[in-house]
Amino acid sequence: MEQIAYVNGSYVPLSEAKVSVLDRGFLFADGIYEVAAVLDGKLVDNASHLARLERSVGEIRLELPETIARIQEIQKELVARNNLVNGMVYLEVTRGADTGRDFAFPKSVRPTLVMFTAKKDIVGAPSAKTGINVITVPDIRWERRDIKSVALLAQVLAKQAAAEAGAGEAWMIQDGKVTEGGSSSAFILTQDDVIVTRQNGSEILPGCTRKAVVALAEERQLRVEERAFSIDEALAAKEAFITSATVFVQGVVAIDGKKVGSGKPGPLTDRLREIYVEFAKATAV
Ligand code: PLP
């Protein structure tokens, strides 16, 4: 059966889900997106994703065309219509389709809201067992990475370079320090058992999974430090891992071809992954 997408108030087959060529998301990347995982047919940590959506649209002065409560209803309706058990819901809101290509905000144009779903076995993903290799690339993005904007060209290039190198992610480097992954937050576990991840700020996206993992770790009296770290520090670490809505917690076993720790996902990474999966299942809506 064909997938169903949501476009501006209608549920339509994916092949018929279309927006205008004048849509500002298409012309200017003038839009915001969110991705929430689906486990057993339920949305994972969705309140956190919707809070970030509200913040992102606020930062670019874009008014949501629906309330947050209604957006969650649409997400759920789409999961149901697609019989989605495990995967993700993607949603995007743009400043709508104007009559021309003026840069300044259009007046009285309704924002575009689209959503679609995709299947993914996040819990059973083979890479969770094997871990992934990462490569490093310069971070060439704009200065407001805290906004989850659809302007993702730098990440497209970074992740293509990773794919060509047979790696699962690219860690972006600025001023000698890791900012984050192309589509994930970056963590290390130091030799003295401190979990380190870069502090939130305009240099990184405030990851929802990052936030949950930090809180879950702290609740268990694990030591967490939010600060920048270098690749040398990562290579000297016991473990490294990434977090995101669509991978949860995933071990990083090599950086630029050099082994991290034992060269396998470490025990803390495995433990945090289990803790996160438990949290995700227990709190999904
Ligand atoms: N950092 C970037 C640049 C991302 O694109 C993403 C997710 O797409 C993340 C971090 C992880 O965020 P989250 O855990 O909310 O998925």
mmCIF file of C-alpha atoms and ligand atoms in Angstrom:
data_model
loop_
_atom_site.group_PDB
_atom_site.id
_atom_site.type_symbol
_atom_site.label_atom_id
_atom_site.label_comp_id
_atom_site.label_asym_id
_atom_site.label_seq_id
_atom_site.Cartn_x
_atom_site.Cartn_y
_atom_site.Cartn_z
ATOM 1 C CA MET A 1 0.000 0.000 0.000
ATOM 2 C CA GLU A 2 1.311 3.450 -0.852
ATOM 3 C CA GLN A 3 2.534 5.638 2.000
ATOM 4 C CA ILE A 4 0.303 8.493 3.091
ATOM 5 C CA ALA A 5 1.708 11.979 3.604
ATOM 6 C CA TYR A 6 0.164 15.084 5.115
ATOM 7 C CA VAL A 7 0.173 18.315 3.108
ATOM 8 C CA ASN A 8 -1.523 21.457 4.374
ATOM 9 C CA GLY A 9 -4.603 19.865 5.856
ATOM 10 C CA SER A 10 -4.925 16.806 3.597
ATOM 11 C CA TYR A 11 -3.784 13.208 3.850
ATOM 12 C CA VAL A 12 -2.631 12.171 0.380
ATOM 13 C CA PRO A 13 -0.662 9.326 -1.249
ATOM 14 C CA LEU A 14 3.050 10.163 -1.128
ATOM 15 C CA SER A 15 3.244 10.338 -4.951
ATOM 16 C CA GLU A 16 0.610 13.096 -4.899
ATOM 17 C CA ALA A 17 2.120 15.015 -1.975
ATOM 18 C CA LYS A 18 3.355 18.241 -3.575
ATOM 19 C CA VAL A 19 4.142 21.853 -2.758
ATOM 20 C CA SER A 20 4.530 24.856 -5.081
ATOM 21 C CA VAL A 21 7.814 25.696 -6.849
ATOM 22 C CA LEU A 22 7.339 29.105 -5.207
ATOM 23 C CA ASP A 23 7.432 27.564 -1.754
ATOM 24 C CA ARG A 24 10.016 29.436 0.309
ATOM 25 C CA GLY A 25 11.296 26.167 1.735
ATOM 26 C CA PHE A 26 12.299 25.219 -1.806
ATOM 27 C CA LEU A 27 13.538 28.673 -2.885
ATOM 28 C CA PHE A 28 15.287 29.918 0.260
ATOM 29 C CA ALA A 29 15.418 26.976 2.697
ATOM 30 C CA ASP A 30 13.115 29.269 4.689
ATOM 31 C CA GLY A 31 11.757 26.541 6.914
ATOM 32 C CA ILE A 32 12.153 24.384 9.993
ATOM 33 C CA TYR A 33 11.916 20.625 10.428
ATOM 34 C CA GLU A 34 11.677 18.019 13.145
ATOM 35 C CA VAL A 35 12.116 14.268 13.247
ATOM 36 C CA ALA A 36 10.605 12.133 15.992
ATOM 37 C CA ALA A 37 11.183 8.407 16.327
ATOM 38 C CA VAL A 38 8.297 5.933 16.423
ATOM 39 C CA LEU A 39 8.601 2.826 18.613
ATOM 40 C CA ASP A 40 5.790 0.274 18.771
ATOM 41 C CA GLY A 41 3.524 2.774 16.994
ATOM 42 C CA LYS A 42 4.187 5.566 19.508
ATOM 43 C CA LEU A 43 6.084 8.865 19.307
ATOM 44 C CA VAL A 44 9.345 9.009 21.260
ATOM 45 C CA ASP A 45 10.185 12.092 23.351
ATOM 46 C CA ASN A 46 7.779 14.058 21.171
ATOM 47 C CA ALA A 47 7.150 16.867 23.661
ATOM 48 C CA SER A 48 10.855 17.670 23.446
ATOM 49 C CA HIS A 49 10.777 17.732 19.631
ATOM 50 C CA LEU A 50 7.674 19.926 19.587
ATOM 51 C CA ALA A 51 9.222 22.310 22.146
ATOM 52 C CA ARG A 52 12.283 22.632 19.903
ATOM 53 C CA LEU A 53 9.997 23.176 16.889
ATOM 54 C CA GLU A 54 8.302 26.058 18.700
ATOM 55 C CA ARG A 55 11.664 27.527 19.616
ATOM 56 C CA SER A 56 13.083 27.164 16.087
ATOM 57 C CA VAL A 57 10.077 28.800 14.400
ATOM 58 C CA GLY A 58 10.171 31.575 17.010
ATOM 59 C CA GLU A 59 13.826 32.276 16.218
ATOM 60 C CA ILE A 60 12.996 32.836 12.527
ATOM 61 C CA ARG A 61 9.653 34.572 13.253
ATOM 62 C CA LEU A 62 7.600 31.940 11.476
ATOM 63 C CA GLU A 63 4.121 31.297 12.819
ATOM 64 C CA LEU A 64 3.000 27.693 12.956
ATOM 65 C CA PRO A 65 -0.169 27.129 10.899
ATOM 66 C CA GLU A 66 -1.476 24.686 13.531
ATOM 67 C CA THR A 67 -1.256 24.477 17.302
ATOM 68 C CA ILE A 68 1.345 22.189 18.862
ATOM 69 C CA ALA A 69 -1.472 19.951 20.141
ATOM 70 C CA ARG A 70 -2.932 19.684 16.632
ATOM 71 C CA ILE A 71 0.513 18.938 15.161
ATOM 72 C CA GLN A 72 0.850 15.997 17.516
ATOM 73 C CA GLU A 73 -2.616 14.786 16.494
ATOM 74 C CA ILE A 74 -1.564 14.908 12.840
ATOM 75 C CA GLN A 75 1.671 13.038 13.619
ATOM 76 C CA LYS A 76 -0.368 10.321 15.338
ATOM 77 C CA GLU A 77 -2.936 10.179 12.569
ATOM 78 C CA LEU A 78 -0.148 9.728 10.024
ATOM 79 C CA VAL A 79 1.460 6.939 12.070
ATOM 80 C CA ALA A 80 -1.948 5.219 12.223
ATOM 81 C CA ARG A 81 -2.753 5.689 8.524
ATOM 82 C CA ASN A 82 0.631 4.225 7.574
ATOM 83 C CA ASN A 83 0.390 1.383 10.100
ATOM 84 C CA LEU A 84 3.833 2.473 11.207
ATOM 85 C CA VAL A 85 5.295 0.348 13.986
ATOM 86 C CA ASN A 86 8.961 1.420 14.077
ATOM 87 C CA GLY A 87 10.482 4.360 12.264
ATOM 88 C CA MET A 88 10.109 8.102 12.256
ATOM 89 C CA VAL A 89 7.791 10.986 11.477
ATOM 90 C CA TYR A 90 9.320 13.882 9.566
ATOM 91 C CA LEU A 91 7.621 17.262 9.679
ATOM 92 C CA GLU A 92 8.494 20.498 7.961
ATOM 93 C CA VAL A 93 7.027 23.953 8.140
ATOM 94 C CA THR A 94 8.022 26.688 5.713
ATOM 95 C CA ARG A 95 7.092 30.329 5.257
ATOM 96 C CA GLY A 96 4.734 29.234 2.483
ATOM 97 C CA ALA A 97 4.391 29.873 -1.243
ATOM 98 C CA ASP A 98 4.446 33.529 -2.228
ATOM 99 C CA THR A 99 3.597 34.946 -5.660
ATOM 100 C CA GLY A 100 7.214 35.712 -6.559
ATOM 101 C CA ARG A 101 10.704 35.397 -5.171
ATOM 102 C CA ASP A 102 10.977 38.300 -2.769
ATOM 103 C CA PHE A 103 13.446 37.699 0.028
ATOM 104 C CA ALA A 104 11.506 39.666 2.650
ATOM 105 C CA PHE A 105 8.703 37.840 4.468
ATOM 106 C CA PRO A 106 5.471 37.631 2.455
ATOM 107 C CA LYS A 107 2.314 39.137 3.901
ATOM 108 C CA SER A 108 -0.790 37.014 4.483
ATOM 109 C CA VAL A 109 0.729 33.816 3.146
ATOM 110 C CA ARG A 110 -0.157 30.661 5.040
ATOM 111 C CA PRO A 111 2.884 28.636 6.081
ATOM 112 C CA THR A 112 3.287 25.222 4.475
ATOM 113 C CA LEU A 113 3.084 22.196 6.776
ATOM 114 C CA VAL A 114 4.032 18.759 5.470
ATOM 115 C CA MET A 115 4.699 15.447 7.173
ATOM 116 C CA PHE A 116 5.604 11.940 6.100
ATOM 117 C CA THR A 117 6.735 8.760 7.800
ATOM 118 C CA ALA A 118 9.484 6.214 7.157
ATOM 119 C CA LYS A 119 10.064 2.738 8.519
ATOM 120 C CA LYS A 120 13.249 2.031 10.453
ATOM 121 C CA ASP A 121 14.154 -0.643 12.965
ATOM 122 C CA ILE A 122 16.045 1.682 15.314
ATOM 123 C CA VAL A 123 16.325 -0.748 18.228
ATOM 124 C CA GLY A 124 17.462 -3.684 16.080
ATOM 125 C CA ALA A 125 19.803 -1.744 13.758
ATOM 126 C CA PRO A 126 22.978 -3.819 13.109
ATOM 127 C CA SER A 127 25.150 -0.703 13.508
ATOM 128 C CA ALA A 128 24.062 -0.523 17.154
ATOM 129 C CA LYS A 129 26.032 -3.745 17.727
ATOM 130 C CA THR A 130 29.013 -3.007 15.491
ATOM 131 C CA GLY A 131 29.312 0.734 16.060
ATOM 132 C CA ILE A 132 30.198 3.134 13.273
ATOM 133 C CA ASN A 133 33.274 4.800 11.874
ATOM 134 C CA VAL A 134 33.279 8.570 11.620
ATOM 135 C CA ILE A 135 35.353 10.939 9.529
ATOM 136 C CA THR A 136 36.123 14.548 10.373
ATOM 137 C CA VAL A 137 35.282 17.518 8.160
ATOM 138 C CA PRO A 138 35.504 21.265 8.693
ATOM 139 C CA ASP A 139 32.271 22.741 10.060
ATOM 140 C CA ILE A 140 31.265 25.143 7.286
ATOM 141 C CA ARG A 141 27.721 25.859 8.499
ATOM 142 C CA TRP A 142 26.124 29.196 9.334
ATOM 143 C CA GLU A 143 26.277 30.635 12.836
ATOM 144 C CA ARG A 144 22.769 29.695 14.054
ATOM 145 C CA ARG A 145 23.019 25.928 14.258
ATOM 146 C CA ASP A 146 20.712 25.957 17.262
ATOM 147 C CA ILE A 147 17.843 26.522 14.807
ATOM 148 C CA LYS A 148 16.691 23.283 13.154
ATOM 149 C CA SER A 149 16.587 24.863 9.715
ATOM 150 C CA VAL A 150 16.101 22.910 6.486
ATOM 151 C CA ALA A 151 19.273 24.543 5.099
ATOM 152 C CA LEU A 152 21.313 21.343 5.308
ATOM 153 C CA LEU A 153 23.748 21.606 2.393
ATOM 154 C CA ALA A 154 26.836 21.574 4.629
ATOM 155 C CA GLN A 155 25.549 18.389 6.271
ATOM 156 C CA VAL A 156 24.687 16.852 2.893
ATOM 157 C CA LEU A 157 28.307 17.375 1.783
ATOM 158 C CA ALA A 158 29.706 16.176 5.112
ATOM 159 C CA LYS A 159 27.599 13.014 5.126
ATOM 160 C CA GLN A 160 28.333 12.311 1.452
ATOM 161 C CA ALA A 161 32.058 12.512 2.246
ATOM 162 C CA ALA A 162 31.418 10.074 5.118
ATOM 163 C CA ALA A 163 29.473 7.713 2.855
ATOM 164 C CA GLU A 164 32.267 7.792 0.255
ATOM 165 C CA ALA A 165 34.769 6.935 2.995
ATOM 166 C CA GLY A 166 32.597 4.032 4.188
ATOM 167 C CA ALA A 167 31.834 5.880 7.439
ATOM 168 C CA GLY A 168 28.471 6.238 9.158
ATOM 169 C CA GLU A 169 28.794 9.866 10.249
ATOM 170 C CA ALA A 170 30.941 12.978 9.858
ATOM 171 C CA TRP A 171 32.093 14.896 12.917
ATOM 172 C CA MET A 172 32.348 18.575 12.141
ATOM 173 C CA ILE A 173 35.339 20.495 13.448
ATOM 174 C CA GLN A 174 35.584 24.165 14.311
ATOM 175 C CA ASP A 175 38.630 25.814 15.920
ATOM 176 C CA GLY A 176 40.146 22.398 16.604
ATOM 177 C CA LYS A 177 37.075 21.116 18.488
ATOM 178 C CA VAL A 178 34.198 18.835 17.525
ATOM 179 C CA THR A 179 30.905 20.686 17.195
ATOM 180 C CA GLU A 180 28.632 17.722 16.426
ATOM 181 C CA GLY A 181 27.834 15.062 13.842
ATOM 182 C CA GLY A 182 26.189 15.818 10.512
ATOM 183 C CA SER A 183 22.886 14.645 11.971
ATOM 184 C CA SER A 184 23.767 13.673 15.537
ATOM 185 C CA SER A 185 25.284 14.894 18.802
ATOM 186 C CA ALA A 186 28.838 13.767 19.648
ATOM 187 C CA PHE A 187 29.999 12.301 22.978
ATOM 188 C CA ILE A 188 33.133 10.766 24.474
ATOM 189 C CA LEU A 189 33.852 8.937 27.732
ATOM 190 C CA THR A 190 37.210 10.039 29.138
ATOM 191 C CA GLN A 191 39.733 7.701 30.810
ATOM 192 C CA ASP A 192 38.520 8.972 34.192
ATOM 193 C CA ASP A 193 34.910 8.114 33.337
ATOM 194 C CA VAL A 194 33.512 11.535 32.540
ATOM 195 C CA ILE A 195 30.913 11.715 29.769
ATOM 196 C CA VAL A 196 31.754 14.773 27.683
ATOM 197 C CA THR A 197 29.527 16.475 25.115
ATOM 198 C CA ARG A 198 29.665 20.002 23.791
ATOM 199 C CA GLN A 199 27.611 22.582 25.660
ATOM 200 C CA ASN A 200 24.488 23.914 23.945
ATOM 201 C CA GLY A 201 24.809 27.262 22.222
ATOM 202 C CA SER A 202 24.582 28.633 18.704
ATOM 203 C CA GLU A 203 27.381 26.277 17.507
ATOM 204 C CA ILE A 204 25.230 23.126 17.758
ATOM 205 C CA LEU A 205 21.666 21.898 17.544
ATOM 206 C CA PRO A 206 20.291 21.224 21.025
ATOM 207 C CA GLY A 207 19.679 17.514 20.417
ATOM 208 C CA CYS A 208 16.581 16.084 22.067
ATOM 209 C CA THR A 209 18.271 12.698 22.470
ATOM 210 C CA ARG A 210 21.383 14.416 23.845
ATOM 211 C CA LYS A 211 19.242 16.190 26.433
ATOM 212 C CA ALA A 212 17.496 12.976 27.499
ATOM 213 C CA VAL A 213 20.753 10.972 27.620
ATOM 214 C CA VAL A 214 22.492 13.641 29.732
ATOM 215 C CA ALA A 215 19.536 13.685 32.166
ATOM 216 C CA LEU A 216 19.355 9.863 32.325
ATOM 217 C CA ALA A 217 23.115 9.655 32.947
ATOM 218 C CA GLU A 218 23.001 12.294 35.680
ATOM 219 C CA GLU A 219 20.051 10.558 37.365
ATOM 220 C CA ARG A 220 22.312 7.513 37.643
ATOM 221 C CA GLN A 221 25.129 9.577 39.228
ATOM 222 C CA LEU A 222 27.303 9.305 36.123
ATOM 223 C CA ARG A 223 29.604 12.295 35.668
ATOM 224 C CA VAL A 224 28.746 14.528 32.726
ATOM 225 C CA GLU A 225 30.690 17.561 31.535
ATOM 226 C CA GLU A 226 29.239 19.826 28.867
ATOM 227 C CA ARG A 227 32.238 21.277 27.054
ATOM 228 C CA ALA A 228 34.006 21.118 23.722
ATOM 229 C CA PHE A 229 36.516 18.319 23.027
ATOM 230 C CA SER A 230 39.152 17.753 20.345
ATOM 231 C CA ILE A 231 39.752 14.734 18.108
ATOM 232 C CA ASP A 232 42.975 14.002 20.029
ATOM 233 C CA GLU A 233 40.908 13.810 23.199
ATOM 234 C CA ALA A 234 38.357 11.565 21.464
ATOM 235 C CA LEU A 235 41.126 9.234 20.233
ATOM 236 C CA ALA A 236 42.507 9.014 23.769
ATOM 237 C CA ALA A 237 39.029 8.352 25.221
ATOM 238 C CA LYS A 238 37.664 5.062 26.506
ATOM 239 C CA GLU A 239 34.558 5.304 24.368
ATOM 240 C CA ALA A 240 32.829 7.585 21.905
ATOM 241 C CA PHE A 241 29.223 7.646 20.736
ATOM 242 C CA ILE A 242 26.577 9.664 18.963
ATOM 243 C CA THR A 243 22.937 10.318 19.757
ATOM 244 C CA SER A 244 19.970 11.255 17.587
ATOM 245 C CA ALA A 245 16.258 10.598 17.297
ATOM 246 C CA THR A 246 16.800 8.018 14.563
ATOM 247 C CA VAL A 247 19.788 6.125 16.008
ATOM 248 C CA PHE A 248 19.231 6.668 19.766
ATOM 249 C CA VAL A 249 22.740 5.930 21.134
ATOM 250 C CA GLN A 250 25.319 4.477 18.780
ATOM 251 C CA GLY A 251 28.984 3.624 19.395
ATOM 252 C CA VAL A 252 31.757 5.324 17.440
ATOM 253 C CA VAL A 253 34.570 2.803 16.991
ATOM 254 C CA ALA A 254 36.985 4.718 14.761
ATOM 255 C CA ILE A 255 37.689 8.316 13.784
ATOM 256 C CA ASP A 256 39.454 8.977 10.468
ATOM 257 C CA GLY A 257 40.527 5.325 10.428
ATOM 258 C CA LYS A 258 42.008 5.382 13.951
ATOM 259 C CA LYS A 259 40.520 3.091 16.568
ATOM 260 C CA VAL A 260 38.647 4.532 19.563
ATOM 261 C CA GLY A 261 38.973 2.518 22.778
ATOM 262 C CA SER A 262 38.713 -1.212 22.094
ATOM 263 C CA GLY A 263 37.457 -0.640 18.542
ATOM 264 C CA LYS A 264 34.011 -1.888 19.594
ATOM 265 C CA PRO A 265 31.073 -0.062 21.229
ATOM 266 C CA GLY A 266 32.070 0.301 24.867
ATOM 267 C CA PRO A 267 30.174 -0.895 27.950
ATOM 268 C CA LEU A 268 28.947 2.572 28.904
ATOM 269 C CA THR A 269 27.688 3.184 25.362
ATOM 270 C CA ASP A 270 25.799 -0.122 25.470
ATOM 271 C CA ARG A 271 24.400 0.704 28.890
ATOM 272 C CA LEU A 272 23.260 4.195 27.885
ATOM 273 C CA ARG A 273 21.644 2.727 24.795
ATOM 274 C CA GLU A 274 19.674 0.246 26.919
ATOM 275 C CA ILE A 275 18.691 2.983 29.359
ATOM 276 C CA TYR A 276 17.546 5.219 26.503
ATOM 277 C CA VAL A 277 15.516 2.448 24.821
ATOM 278 C CA GLU A 278 13.823 1.773 28.157
ATOM 279 C CA PHE A 279 13.095 5.496 28.605
ATOM 280 C CA ALA A 280 11.812 5.771 25.014
ATOM 281 C CA LYS A 281 9.440 2.830 25.422
ATOM 282 C CA ALA A 282 8.214 3.979 28.820
ATOM 283 C CA THR A 283 7.477 7.564 27.803
ATOM 284 C CA ALA A 284 6.340 7.246 24.159
ATOM 285 C CA VAL A 285 2.875 8.652 23.399
HETATM 286 N N1 PLP B 1 22.819 17.647 15.518
HETATM 287 C C1 PLP B 1 22.390 17.790 14.265
HETATM 288 C C2 PLP B 1 23.125 18.710 13.344
HETATM 289 C C3 PLP B 1 21.261 17.090 13.810
HETATM 290 O O1 PLP B 1 20.832 17.249 12.548
HETATM 291 C C4 PLP B 1 20.602 16.208 14.695
HETATM 292 C C5 PLP B 1 19.438 15.448 14.270
HETATM 293 O O2 PLP B 1 19.039 15.465 13.137
HETATM 294 C C6 PLP B 1 21.091 16.083 16.001
HETATM 295 C C7 PLP B 1 22.193 16.817 16.385
HETATM 296 C C8 PLP B 1 20.432 15.177 16.985
HETATM 297 O O3 PLP B 1 19.239 15.749 17.447
HETATM 298 P P1 PLP B 1 18.050 14.843 17.988
HETATM 299 O O4 PLP B 1 18.613 14.031 19.097
HETATM 300 O O5 PLP B 1 17.047 15.819 18.458
HETATM 301 O O6 PLP B 1 17.586 14.009 16.832
#
